[in-house]
Short mmCIF file of C-alpha atoms and ligand atoms in Angstrom, two decimals:
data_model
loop_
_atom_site.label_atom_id
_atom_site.label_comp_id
_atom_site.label_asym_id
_atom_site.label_seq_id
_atom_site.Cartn_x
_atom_site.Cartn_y
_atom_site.Cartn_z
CA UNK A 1 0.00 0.00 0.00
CA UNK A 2 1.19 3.52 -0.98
CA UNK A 3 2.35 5.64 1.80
CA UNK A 4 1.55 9.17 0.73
CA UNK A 5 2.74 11.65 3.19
CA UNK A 6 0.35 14.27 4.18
CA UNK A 7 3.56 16.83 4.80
CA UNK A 8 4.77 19.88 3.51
CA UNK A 9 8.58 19.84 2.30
CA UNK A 10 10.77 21.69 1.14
CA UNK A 11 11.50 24.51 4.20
CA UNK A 12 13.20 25.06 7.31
CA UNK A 13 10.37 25.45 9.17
CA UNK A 14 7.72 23.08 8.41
CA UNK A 15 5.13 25.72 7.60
CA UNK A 16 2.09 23.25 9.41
CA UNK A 17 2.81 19.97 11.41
CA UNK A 18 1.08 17.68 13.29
CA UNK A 19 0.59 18.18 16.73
CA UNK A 20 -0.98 15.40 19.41
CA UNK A 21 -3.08 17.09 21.99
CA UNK A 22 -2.52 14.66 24.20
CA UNK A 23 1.38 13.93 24.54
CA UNK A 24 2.55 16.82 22.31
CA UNK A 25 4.63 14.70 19.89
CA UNK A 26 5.02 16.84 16.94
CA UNK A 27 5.16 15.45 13.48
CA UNK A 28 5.81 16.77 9.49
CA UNK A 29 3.63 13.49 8.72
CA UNK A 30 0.66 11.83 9.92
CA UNK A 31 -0.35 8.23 9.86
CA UNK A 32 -3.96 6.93 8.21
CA UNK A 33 -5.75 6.89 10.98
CA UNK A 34 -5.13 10.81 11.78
CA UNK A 35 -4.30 9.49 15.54
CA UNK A 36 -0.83 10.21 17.39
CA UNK A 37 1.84 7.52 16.32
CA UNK A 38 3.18 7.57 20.12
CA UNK A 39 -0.37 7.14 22.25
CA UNK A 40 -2.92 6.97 19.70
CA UNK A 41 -4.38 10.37 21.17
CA UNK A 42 -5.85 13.09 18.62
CA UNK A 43 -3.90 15.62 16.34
CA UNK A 44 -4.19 19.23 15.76
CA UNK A 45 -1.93 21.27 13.32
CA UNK A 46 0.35 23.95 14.10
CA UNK A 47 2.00 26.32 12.04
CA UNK A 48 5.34 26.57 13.91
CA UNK A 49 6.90 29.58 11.48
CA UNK A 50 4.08 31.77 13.35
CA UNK A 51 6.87 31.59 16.36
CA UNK A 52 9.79 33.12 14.62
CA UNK A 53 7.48 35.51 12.19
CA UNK A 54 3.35 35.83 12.99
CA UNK A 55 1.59 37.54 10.17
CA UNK A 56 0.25 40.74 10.65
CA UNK A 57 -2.87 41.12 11.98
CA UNK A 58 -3.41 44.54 9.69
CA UNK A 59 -1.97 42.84 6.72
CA UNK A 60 -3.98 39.95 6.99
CA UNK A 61 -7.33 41.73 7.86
CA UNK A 62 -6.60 44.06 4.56
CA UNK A 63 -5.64 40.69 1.99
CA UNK A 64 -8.80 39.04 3.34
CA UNK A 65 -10.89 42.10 2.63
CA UNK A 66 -9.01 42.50 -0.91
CA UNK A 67 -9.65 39.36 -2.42
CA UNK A 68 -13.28 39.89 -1.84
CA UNK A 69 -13.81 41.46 -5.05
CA UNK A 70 -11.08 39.00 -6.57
CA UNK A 71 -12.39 36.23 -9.30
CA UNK A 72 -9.82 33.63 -8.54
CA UNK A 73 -10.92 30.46 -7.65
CA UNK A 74 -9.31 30.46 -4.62
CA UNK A 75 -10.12 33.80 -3.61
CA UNK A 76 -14.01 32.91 -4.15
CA UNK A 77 -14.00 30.05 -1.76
CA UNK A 78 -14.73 31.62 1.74
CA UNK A 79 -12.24 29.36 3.04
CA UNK A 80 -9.11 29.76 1.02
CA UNK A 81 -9.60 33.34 1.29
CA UNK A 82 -8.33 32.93 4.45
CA UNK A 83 -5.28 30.44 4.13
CA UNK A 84 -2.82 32.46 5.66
CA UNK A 85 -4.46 30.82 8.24
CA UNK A 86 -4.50 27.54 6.87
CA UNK A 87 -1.97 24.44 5.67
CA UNK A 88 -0.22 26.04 2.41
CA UNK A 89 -0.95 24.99 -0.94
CA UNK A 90 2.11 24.60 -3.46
CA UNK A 91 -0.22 25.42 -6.40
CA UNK A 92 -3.54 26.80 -5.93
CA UNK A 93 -4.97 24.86 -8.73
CA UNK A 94 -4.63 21.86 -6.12
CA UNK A 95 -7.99 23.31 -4.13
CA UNK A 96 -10.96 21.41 -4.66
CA UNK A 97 -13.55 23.95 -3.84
CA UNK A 98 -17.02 24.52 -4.72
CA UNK A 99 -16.97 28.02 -3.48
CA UNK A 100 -17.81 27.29 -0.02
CA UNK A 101 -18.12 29.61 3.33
CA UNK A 102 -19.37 32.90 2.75
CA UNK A 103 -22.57 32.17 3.93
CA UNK A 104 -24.59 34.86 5.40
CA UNK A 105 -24.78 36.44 8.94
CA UNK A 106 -28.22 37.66 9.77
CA UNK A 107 -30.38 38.78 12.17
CA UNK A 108 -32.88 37.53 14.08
CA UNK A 109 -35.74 39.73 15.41
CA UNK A 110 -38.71 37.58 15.89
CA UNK A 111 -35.92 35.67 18.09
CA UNK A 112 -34.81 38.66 19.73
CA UNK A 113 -38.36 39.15 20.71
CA UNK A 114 -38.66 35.58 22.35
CA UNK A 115 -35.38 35.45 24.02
CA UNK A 116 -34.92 39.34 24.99
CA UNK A 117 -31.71 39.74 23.31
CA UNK A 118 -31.52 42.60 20.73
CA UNK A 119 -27.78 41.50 19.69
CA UNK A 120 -28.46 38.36 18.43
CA UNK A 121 -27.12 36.84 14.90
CA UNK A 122 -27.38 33.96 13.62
CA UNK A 123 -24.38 32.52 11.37
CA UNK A 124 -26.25 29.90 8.73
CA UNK A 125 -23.80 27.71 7.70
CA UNK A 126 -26.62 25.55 6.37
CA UNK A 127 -26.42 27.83 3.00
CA UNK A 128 -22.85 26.11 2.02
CA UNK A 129 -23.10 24.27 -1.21
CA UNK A 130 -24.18 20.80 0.36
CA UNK A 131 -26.37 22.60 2.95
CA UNK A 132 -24.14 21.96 5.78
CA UNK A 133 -20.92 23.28 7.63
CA UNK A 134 -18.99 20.16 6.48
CA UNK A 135 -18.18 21.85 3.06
CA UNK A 136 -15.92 24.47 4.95
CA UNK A 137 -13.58 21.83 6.15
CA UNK A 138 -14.08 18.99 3.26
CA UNK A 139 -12.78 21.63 0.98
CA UNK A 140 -9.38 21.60 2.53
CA UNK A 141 -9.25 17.76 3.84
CA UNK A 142 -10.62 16.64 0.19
CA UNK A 143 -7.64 18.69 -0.86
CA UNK A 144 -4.77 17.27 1.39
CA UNK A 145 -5.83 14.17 0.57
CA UNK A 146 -5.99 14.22 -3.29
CA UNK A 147 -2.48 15.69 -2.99
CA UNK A 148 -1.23 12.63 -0.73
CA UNK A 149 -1.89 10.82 -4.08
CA UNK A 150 -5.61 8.85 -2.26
CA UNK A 151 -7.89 7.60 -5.17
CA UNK A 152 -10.30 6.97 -2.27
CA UNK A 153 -12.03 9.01 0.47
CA UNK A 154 -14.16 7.29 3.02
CA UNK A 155 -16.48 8.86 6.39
CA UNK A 156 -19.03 7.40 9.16
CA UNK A 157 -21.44 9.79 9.16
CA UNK A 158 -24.83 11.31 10.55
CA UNK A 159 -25.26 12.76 6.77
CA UNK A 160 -24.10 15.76 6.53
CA UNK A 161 -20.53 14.56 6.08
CA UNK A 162 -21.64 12.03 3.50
CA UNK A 163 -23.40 14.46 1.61
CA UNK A 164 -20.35 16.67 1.62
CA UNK A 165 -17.70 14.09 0.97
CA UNK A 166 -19.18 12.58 -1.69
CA UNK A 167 -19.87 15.92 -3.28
CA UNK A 168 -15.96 17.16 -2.44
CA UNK A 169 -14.80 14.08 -4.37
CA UNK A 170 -16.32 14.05 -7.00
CA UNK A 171 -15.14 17.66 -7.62
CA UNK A 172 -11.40 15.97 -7.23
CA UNK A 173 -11.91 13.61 -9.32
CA UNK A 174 -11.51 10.61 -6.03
CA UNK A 175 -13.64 8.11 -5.46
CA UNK A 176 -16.16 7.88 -1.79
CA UNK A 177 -16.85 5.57 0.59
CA UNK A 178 -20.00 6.26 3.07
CA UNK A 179 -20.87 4.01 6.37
CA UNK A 180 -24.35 5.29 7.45
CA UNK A 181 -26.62 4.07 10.75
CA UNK A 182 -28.89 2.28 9.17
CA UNK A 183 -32.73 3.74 9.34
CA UNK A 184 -31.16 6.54 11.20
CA UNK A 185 -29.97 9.60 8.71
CA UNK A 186 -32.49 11.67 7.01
CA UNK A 187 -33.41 10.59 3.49
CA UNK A 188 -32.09 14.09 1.72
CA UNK A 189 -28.51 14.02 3.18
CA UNK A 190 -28.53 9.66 1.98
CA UNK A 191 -30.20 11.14 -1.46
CA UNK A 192 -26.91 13.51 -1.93
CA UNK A 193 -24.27 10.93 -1.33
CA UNK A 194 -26.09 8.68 -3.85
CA UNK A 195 -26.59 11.99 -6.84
CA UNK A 196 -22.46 12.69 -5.77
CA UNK A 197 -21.93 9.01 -7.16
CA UNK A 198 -20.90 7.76 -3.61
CA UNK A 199 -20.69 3.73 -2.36
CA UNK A 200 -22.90 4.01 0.93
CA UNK A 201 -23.02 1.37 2.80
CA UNK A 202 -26.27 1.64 5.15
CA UNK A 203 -24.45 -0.29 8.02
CA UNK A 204 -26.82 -1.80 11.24
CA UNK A 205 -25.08 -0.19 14.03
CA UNK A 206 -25.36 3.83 15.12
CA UNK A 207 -22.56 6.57 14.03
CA UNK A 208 -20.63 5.72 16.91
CA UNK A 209 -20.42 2.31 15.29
CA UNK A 210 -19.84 3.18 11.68
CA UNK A 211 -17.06 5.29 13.33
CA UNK A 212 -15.24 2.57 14.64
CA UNK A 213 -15.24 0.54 11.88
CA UNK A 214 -13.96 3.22 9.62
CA UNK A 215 -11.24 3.71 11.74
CA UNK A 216 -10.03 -0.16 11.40
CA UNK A 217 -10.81 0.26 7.67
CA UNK A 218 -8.34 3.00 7.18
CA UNK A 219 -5.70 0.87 8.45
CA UNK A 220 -6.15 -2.06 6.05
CA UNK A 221 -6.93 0.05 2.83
CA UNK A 222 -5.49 3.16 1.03
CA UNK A 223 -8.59 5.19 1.59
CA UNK A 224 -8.44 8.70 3.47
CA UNK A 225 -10.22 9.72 6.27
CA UNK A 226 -12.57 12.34 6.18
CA UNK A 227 -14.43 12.28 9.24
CA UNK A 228 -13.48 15.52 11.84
CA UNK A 229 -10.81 13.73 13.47
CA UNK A 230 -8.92 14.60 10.58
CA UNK A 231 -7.16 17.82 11.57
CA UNK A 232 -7.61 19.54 7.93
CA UNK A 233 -11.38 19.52 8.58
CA UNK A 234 -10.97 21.40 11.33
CA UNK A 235 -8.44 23.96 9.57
CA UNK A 236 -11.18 24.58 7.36
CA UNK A 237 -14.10 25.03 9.33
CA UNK A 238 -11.76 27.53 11.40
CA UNK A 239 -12.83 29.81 9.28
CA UNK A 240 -16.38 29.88 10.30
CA UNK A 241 -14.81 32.06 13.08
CA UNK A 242 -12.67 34.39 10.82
CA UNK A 243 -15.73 34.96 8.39
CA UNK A 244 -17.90 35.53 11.18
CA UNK A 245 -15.60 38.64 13.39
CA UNK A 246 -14.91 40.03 9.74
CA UNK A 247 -18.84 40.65 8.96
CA UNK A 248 -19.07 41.68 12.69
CA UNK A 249 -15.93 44.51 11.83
CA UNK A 250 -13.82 42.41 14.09
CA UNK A 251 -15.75 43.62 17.22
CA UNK A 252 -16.01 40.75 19.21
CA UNK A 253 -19.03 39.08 20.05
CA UNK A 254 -19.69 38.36 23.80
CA UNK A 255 -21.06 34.37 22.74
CA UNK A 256 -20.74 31.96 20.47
CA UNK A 257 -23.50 28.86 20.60
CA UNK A 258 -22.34 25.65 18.52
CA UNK A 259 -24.34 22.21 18.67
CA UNK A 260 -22.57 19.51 19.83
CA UNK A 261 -22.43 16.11 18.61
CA UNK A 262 -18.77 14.70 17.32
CA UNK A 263 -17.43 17.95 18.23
CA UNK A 264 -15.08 18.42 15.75
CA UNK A 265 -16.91 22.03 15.13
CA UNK A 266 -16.67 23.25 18.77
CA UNK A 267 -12.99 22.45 18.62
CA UNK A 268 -12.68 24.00 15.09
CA UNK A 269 -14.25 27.19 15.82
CA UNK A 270 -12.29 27.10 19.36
CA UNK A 271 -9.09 27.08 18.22
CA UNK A 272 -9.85 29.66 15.65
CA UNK A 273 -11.07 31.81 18.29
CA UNK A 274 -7.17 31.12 20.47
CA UNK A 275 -5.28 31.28 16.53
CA UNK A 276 -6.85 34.85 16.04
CA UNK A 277 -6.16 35.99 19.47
CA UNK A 278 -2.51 35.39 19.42
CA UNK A 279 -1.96 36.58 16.37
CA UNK A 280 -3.88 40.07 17.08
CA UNK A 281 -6.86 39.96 15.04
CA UNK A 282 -9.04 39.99 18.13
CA UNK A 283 -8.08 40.99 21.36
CA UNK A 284 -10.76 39.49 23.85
CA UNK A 285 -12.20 35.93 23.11
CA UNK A 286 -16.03 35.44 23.05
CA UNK A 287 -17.45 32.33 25.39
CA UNK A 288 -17.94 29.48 22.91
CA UNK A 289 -21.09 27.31 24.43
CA UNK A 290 -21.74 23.85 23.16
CA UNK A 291 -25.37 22.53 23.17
CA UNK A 292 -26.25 19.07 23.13
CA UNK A 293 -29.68 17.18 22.22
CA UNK A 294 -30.91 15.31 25.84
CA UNK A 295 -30.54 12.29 24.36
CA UNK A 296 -27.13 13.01 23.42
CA UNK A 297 -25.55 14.49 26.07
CA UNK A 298 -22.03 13.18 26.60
CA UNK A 299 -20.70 15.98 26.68
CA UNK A 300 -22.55 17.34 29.36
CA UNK A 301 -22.45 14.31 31.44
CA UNK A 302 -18.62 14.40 30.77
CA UNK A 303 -18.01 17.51 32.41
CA UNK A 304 -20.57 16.76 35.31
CA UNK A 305 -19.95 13.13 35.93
CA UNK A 306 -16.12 12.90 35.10
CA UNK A 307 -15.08 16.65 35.62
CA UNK A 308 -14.38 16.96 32.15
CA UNK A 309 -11.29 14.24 32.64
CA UNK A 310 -12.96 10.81 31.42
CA UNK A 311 -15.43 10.48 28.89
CA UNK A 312 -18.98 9.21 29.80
CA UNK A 313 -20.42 7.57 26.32
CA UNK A 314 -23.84 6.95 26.13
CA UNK A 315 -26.52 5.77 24.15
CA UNK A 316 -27.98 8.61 21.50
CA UNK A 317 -31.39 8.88 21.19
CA UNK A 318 -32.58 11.92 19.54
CA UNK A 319 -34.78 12.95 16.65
CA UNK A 320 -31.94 15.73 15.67
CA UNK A 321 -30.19 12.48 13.56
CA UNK A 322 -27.54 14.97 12.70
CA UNK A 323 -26.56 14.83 16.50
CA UNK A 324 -27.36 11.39 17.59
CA UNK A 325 -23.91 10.76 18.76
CA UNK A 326 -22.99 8.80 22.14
CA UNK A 327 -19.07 8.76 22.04
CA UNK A 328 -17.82 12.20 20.67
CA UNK A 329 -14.68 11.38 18.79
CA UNK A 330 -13.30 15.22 19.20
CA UNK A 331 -14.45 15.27 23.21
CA UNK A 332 -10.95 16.28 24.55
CA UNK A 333 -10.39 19.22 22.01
CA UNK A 334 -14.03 20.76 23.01
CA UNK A 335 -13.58 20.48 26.98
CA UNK A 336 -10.26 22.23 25.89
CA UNK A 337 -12.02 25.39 24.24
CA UNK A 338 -14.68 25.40 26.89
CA UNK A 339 -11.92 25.79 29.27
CA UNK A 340 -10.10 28.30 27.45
CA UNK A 341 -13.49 30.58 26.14
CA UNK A 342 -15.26 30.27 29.30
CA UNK A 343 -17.78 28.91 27.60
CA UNK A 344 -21.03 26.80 28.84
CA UNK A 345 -22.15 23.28 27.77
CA UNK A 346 -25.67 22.71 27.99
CA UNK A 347 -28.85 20.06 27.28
CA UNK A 348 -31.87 20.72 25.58
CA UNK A 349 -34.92 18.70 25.32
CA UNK A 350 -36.94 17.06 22.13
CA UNK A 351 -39.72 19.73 22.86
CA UNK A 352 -37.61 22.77 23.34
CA UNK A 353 -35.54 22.21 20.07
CA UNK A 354 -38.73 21.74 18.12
CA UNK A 355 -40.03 24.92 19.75
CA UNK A 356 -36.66 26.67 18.28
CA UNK A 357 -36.18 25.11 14.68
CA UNK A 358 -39.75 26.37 14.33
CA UNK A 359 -39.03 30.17 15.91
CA UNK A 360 -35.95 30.26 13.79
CA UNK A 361 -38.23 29.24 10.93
CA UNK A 362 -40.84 31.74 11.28
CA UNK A 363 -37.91 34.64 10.68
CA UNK A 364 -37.83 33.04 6.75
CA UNK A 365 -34.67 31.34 6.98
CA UNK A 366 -35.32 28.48 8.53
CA UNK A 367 -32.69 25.35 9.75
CA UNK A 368 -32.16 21.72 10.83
CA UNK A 369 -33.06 20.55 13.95
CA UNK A 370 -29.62 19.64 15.25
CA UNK A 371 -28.82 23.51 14.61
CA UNK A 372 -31.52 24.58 16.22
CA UNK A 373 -30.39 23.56 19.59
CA UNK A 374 -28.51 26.79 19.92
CA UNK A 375 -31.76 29.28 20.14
CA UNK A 376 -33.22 26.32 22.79
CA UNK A 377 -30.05 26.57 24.36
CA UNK A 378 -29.76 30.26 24.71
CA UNK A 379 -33.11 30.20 26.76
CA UNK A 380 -31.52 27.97 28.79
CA UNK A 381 -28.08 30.25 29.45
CA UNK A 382 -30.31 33.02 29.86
CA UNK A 383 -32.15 31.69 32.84
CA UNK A 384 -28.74 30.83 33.83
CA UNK A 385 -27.87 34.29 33.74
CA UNK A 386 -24.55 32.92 31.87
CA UNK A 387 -25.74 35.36 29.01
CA UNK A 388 -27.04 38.59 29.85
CA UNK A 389 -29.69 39.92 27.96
CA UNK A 390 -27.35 43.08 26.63
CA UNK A 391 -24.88 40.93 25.59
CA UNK A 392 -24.26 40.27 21.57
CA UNK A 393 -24.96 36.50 20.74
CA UNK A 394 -24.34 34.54 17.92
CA UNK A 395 -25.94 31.23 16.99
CA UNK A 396 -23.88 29.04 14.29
CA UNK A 397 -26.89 27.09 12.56
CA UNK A 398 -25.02 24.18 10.94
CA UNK A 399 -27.66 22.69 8.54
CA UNK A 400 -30.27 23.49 6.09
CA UNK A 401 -33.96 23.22 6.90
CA UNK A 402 -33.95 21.10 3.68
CA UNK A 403 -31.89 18.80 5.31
CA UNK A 404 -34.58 17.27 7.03
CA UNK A 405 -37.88 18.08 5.52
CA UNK A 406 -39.63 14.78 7.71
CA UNK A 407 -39.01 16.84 11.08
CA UNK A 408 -40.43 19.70 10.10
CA UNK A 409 -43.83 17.99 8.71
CA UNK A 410 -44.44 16.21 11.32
CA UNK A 411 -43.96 18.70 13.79
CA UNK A 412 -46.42 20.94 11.82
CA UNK A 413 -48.87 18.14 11.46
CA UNK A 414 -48.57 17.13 15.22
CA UNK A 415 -47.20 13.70 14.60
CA UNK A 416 -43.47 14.57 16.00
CA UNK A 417 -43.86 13.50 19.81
CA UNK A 418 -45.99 10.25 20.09
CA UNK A 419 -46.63 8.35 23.24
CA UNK A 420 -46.88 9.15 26.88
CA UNK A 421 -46.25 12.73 26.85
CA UNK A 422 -46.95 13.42 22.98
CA UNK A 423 -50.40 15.47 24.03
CA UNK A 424 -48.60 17.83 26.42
CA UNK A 425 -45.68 18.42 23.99
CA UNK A 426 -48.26 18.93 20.61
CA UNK A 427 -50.03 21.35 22.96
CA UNK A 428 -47.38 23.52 23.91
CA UNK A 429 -46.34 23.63 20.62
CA UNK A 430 -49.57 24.29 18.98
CA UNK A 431 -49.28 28.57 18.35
CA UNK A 432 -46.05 27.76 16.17
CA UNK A 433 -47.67 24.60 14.25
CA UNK A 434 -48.78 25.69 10.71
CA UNK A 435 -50.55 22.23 9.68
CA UNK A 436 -51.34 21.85 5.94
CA UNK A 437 -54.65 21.61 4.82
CA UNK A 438 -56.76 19.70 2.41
CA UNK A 439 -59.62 22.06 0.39
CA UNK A 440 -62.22 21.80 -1.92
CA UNK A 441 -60.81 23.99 -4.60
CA UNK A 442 -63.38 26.49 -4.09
CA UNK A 443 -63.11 30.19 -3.87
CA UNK A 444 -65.24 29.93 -0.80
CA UNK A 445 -63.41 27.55 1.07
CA UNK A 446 -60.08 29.23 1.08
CA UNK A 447 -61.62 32.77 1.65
CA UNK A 448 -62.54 30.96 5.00
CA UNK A 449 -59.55 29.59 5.74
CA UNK A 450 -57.89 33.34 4.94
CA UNK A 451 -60.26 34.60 7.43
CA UNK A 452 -59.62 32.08 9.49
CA UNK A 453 -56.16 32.40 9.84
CA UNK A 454 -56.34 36.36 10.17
CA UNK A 455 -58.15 35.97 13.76
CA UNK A 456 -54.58 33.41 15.04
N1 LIG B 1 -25.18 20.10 13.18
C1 LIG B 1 -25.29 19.36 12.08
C2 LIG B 1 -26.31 19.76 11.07
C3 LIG B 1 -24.46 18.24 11.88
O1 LIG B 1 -24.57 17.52 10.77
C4 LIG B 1 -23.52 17.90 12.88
C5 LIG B 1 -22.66 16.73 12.73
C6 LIG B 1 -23.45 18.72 14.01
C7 LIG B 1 -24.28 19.81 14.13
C8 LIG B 1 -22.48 18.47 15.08
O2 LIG B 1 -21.19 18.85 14.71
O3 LIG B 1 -20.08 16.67 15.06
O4 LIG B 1 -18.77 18.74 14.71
O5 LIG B 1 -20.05 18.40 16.83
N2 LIG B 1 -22.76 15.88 11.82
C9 LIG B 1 -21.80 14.82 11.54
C10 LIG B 1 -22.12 14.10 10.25
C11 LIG B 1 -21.38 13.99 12.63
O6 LIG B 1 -21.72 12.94 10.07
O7 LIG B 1 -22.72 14.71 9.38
P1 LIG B 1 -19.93 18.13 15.36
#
């Protein structure tokens, strides 16, 4: 088997190199499985010529704002518009990109009104080109690992990684390999690994499962990695953060809210934060919460069980499929930004993220439910008093409402709690259910329904 090395040659200096979180063991190269050669720990990358020469924060804030109105390829992509801050390309024409990032930040006033914070933004990553965040780091891990000389790219996956993989090789020109839960992604993220030409393998285990697996897999055939333990993913969805403080004019925001489930995009959007405070381009760092689904919560039992120092899997149950995780791969990396952000990790419940994904939804732009976590979550900090109501907030919504279209019509028809406490939960929920309706196609009938409606 081929041995391609994921390195950059050439310089003094390695300008990137593998670091392990764990035991520190720095490396130019990294092994298959994206796991520390000496304890089999995590790895993040480092760009060690920042020591002896950082970039200029002014410099760099006035390139990135340049290129904007460049027509390059790489300058279109909202993530290689920031690769100072990201492993270095030889040749630009090495990017696979489909012009990813640059998704919009926008306000949320209906929200504002619920939660009683006039500050607060929401960052929709859901409008990337596969609908999810995935595409901001795919773009740069697809790359690496065409350039390592891979024919093949394999991921276990809630969907949103499938859909993105698939789509990110078949841009390089690399074939895709997709382990699924079986019965447990939505149909719309399976229907985009299947258009992107992937093999998808519906497996009968959960994502924590297909996970494993993968892992073994990658050490027995030359196929690459692209799940979020492999640290280019996280380089690229970094730049969720840089986008982000350069539409806010680099003013800091007080929070940050993130879902949780892997948590590769906590730790991503983490160490973004820590990159752009050393090197200047912020000067105080925003409290990066993570919110997790109930029924997904290992996180949260992590840090209350095990102090943040062992992790406590469990068993995922939660109709946010995107999130239904029980053993975060990434768990170390997010207790680490928590730590350093001062930032909050929290658990919402199958009734308050429907309530949320259908707030967010009535302000026209609408998400998945995973993402919508964050607005449930927020209540939930605000009671706290962990955010204060004058503070500025942002939510990161990580997937598009079209994502998941089943969630969405059966919470409008009623049908998305059954059993024991499905009543209660349909009740609450009723003022913010929309159900469709079946007419006689009669003038009549739908001037009643109008009329109808007007008195809600
Ligand atoms: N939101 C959405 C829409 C997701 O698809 C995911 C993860 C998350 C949040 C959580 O992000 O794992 O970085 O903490 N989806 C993965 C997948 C696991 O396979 O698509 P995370």
């Amino acid at each position: 088997m081929p041995r391609p090395s994921t390195s950059d040659s050439g310089a003094r200096e390695p300008a990137f190199a593998f670091r392990c979180i764990a035991c520190g063991t720095q490396n130019e190269t990294a092994v298959q499985n994206c796991r520390c050669a000496a304890c089999g720990d995590l790895l993040e990358i480092v760009y060690p010529r920042w020591k002896p020469s950082p970039p200029e924060a002014r410099d760099l804030k006035s390139t990135w704002c340049q290129r904007r109105v460049s027509q390059s390829a790489l300058d279109l992509s909202g993530v290689w518009r920031f690769r100072e801050l990201l492993p270095t390309l030889d040749d630009e024409r090495q990017a696979v990109t489909l012009r990813e990032g640059n998704t919009p930040l926008y306000e949320l006033p209906q929200c504002s009104r619920v939660t009683g914070v006039p500050k607060l933004f929401a960052k929709h990553q859901g409008l990337n080109p596969t609908g999810s965040f995935k595409d901001t780091g795919m773009t740069v891990a697809a790359t690496f690992g065409r350039r390592a000389g891979f024919r093949w790219v394999a991921c276990a996956s809630t969907g949103n990684t499938s859909a993105s993989m698939a789509a990110y090789a078949a841009r390089g020109g690399m074939r895709s390999l997709v382990l699924v839960p079986e019965g447990k992604i939505s149909w719309s993220k399976l229907s985009q690994a299947l258009d992107y030409g992937a093999v998808t393998c519906q497996l009968r285990t959960d994502f924590d499962g297909c996970l494993r697996l993968l892992q073994e897999l990658v050490l027995r055939a030359p196929v690459y990695q692209l799940n979020s333990i492999n640290p280019f993913r996280l380089e690229g969805q970094k730049t969720l953060a840089l986008e982000l403080l350069e539409q806010l004019d680099w003013q800091t925001p007080d929070h940050i809210i993130v879902p949780g489930g892997n948590l590769g995009n906590s730790s991503a959007i983490g160490k973004a934060l820590l990159e752009m405070r050393h090197l200047g381009l912020i000067s105080r760092l925003p409290k990066l919460s993570i919110i997790q689904a109930e029924g997904a919560n290992a996180l949260v039992r992590t840090l209350r069980e095990g102090a943040g120092k062992r992790l406590i899997p469990v068993s995922a149950e939660t109709r946010a499929t995107a999130i239904r995780i029980g053993n975060p791969a990434s768990w170390k990396k997010a207790v680490n930004v928590l730590q350093a952000t001062g930032g909050s990790c929290e658990q919402v419940t199958e009734v308050e993220m429907a309530q949320a994904k259908a707030e967010i939804g009535a302000e026209g732009i609408g998400c998945e439910p995973a993402s919508a976590v964050t607005l449930a979550g927020l209540k939930k900090l605000l009671k706290q008093n962990f955010v204060k109501p004058d503070e500025t907030v942002v939510l990161v919504l990580t997937g598009n409402l079209l994502k998941d279209p089943d969630f969405t019509i059966d919470f409008h028809r009623g049908e998305l709690f059954k059993g024991g406490d499905a009543e209660k939960a349909n009740t609450a929920l009723s003022q913010l259910r929309r159900p469709p309706m079946v007419l006689d196609a009669t003038l009549d009938a739908v001037m009643r329904t109008l009329e109808q409606a007007e008195k809600v």
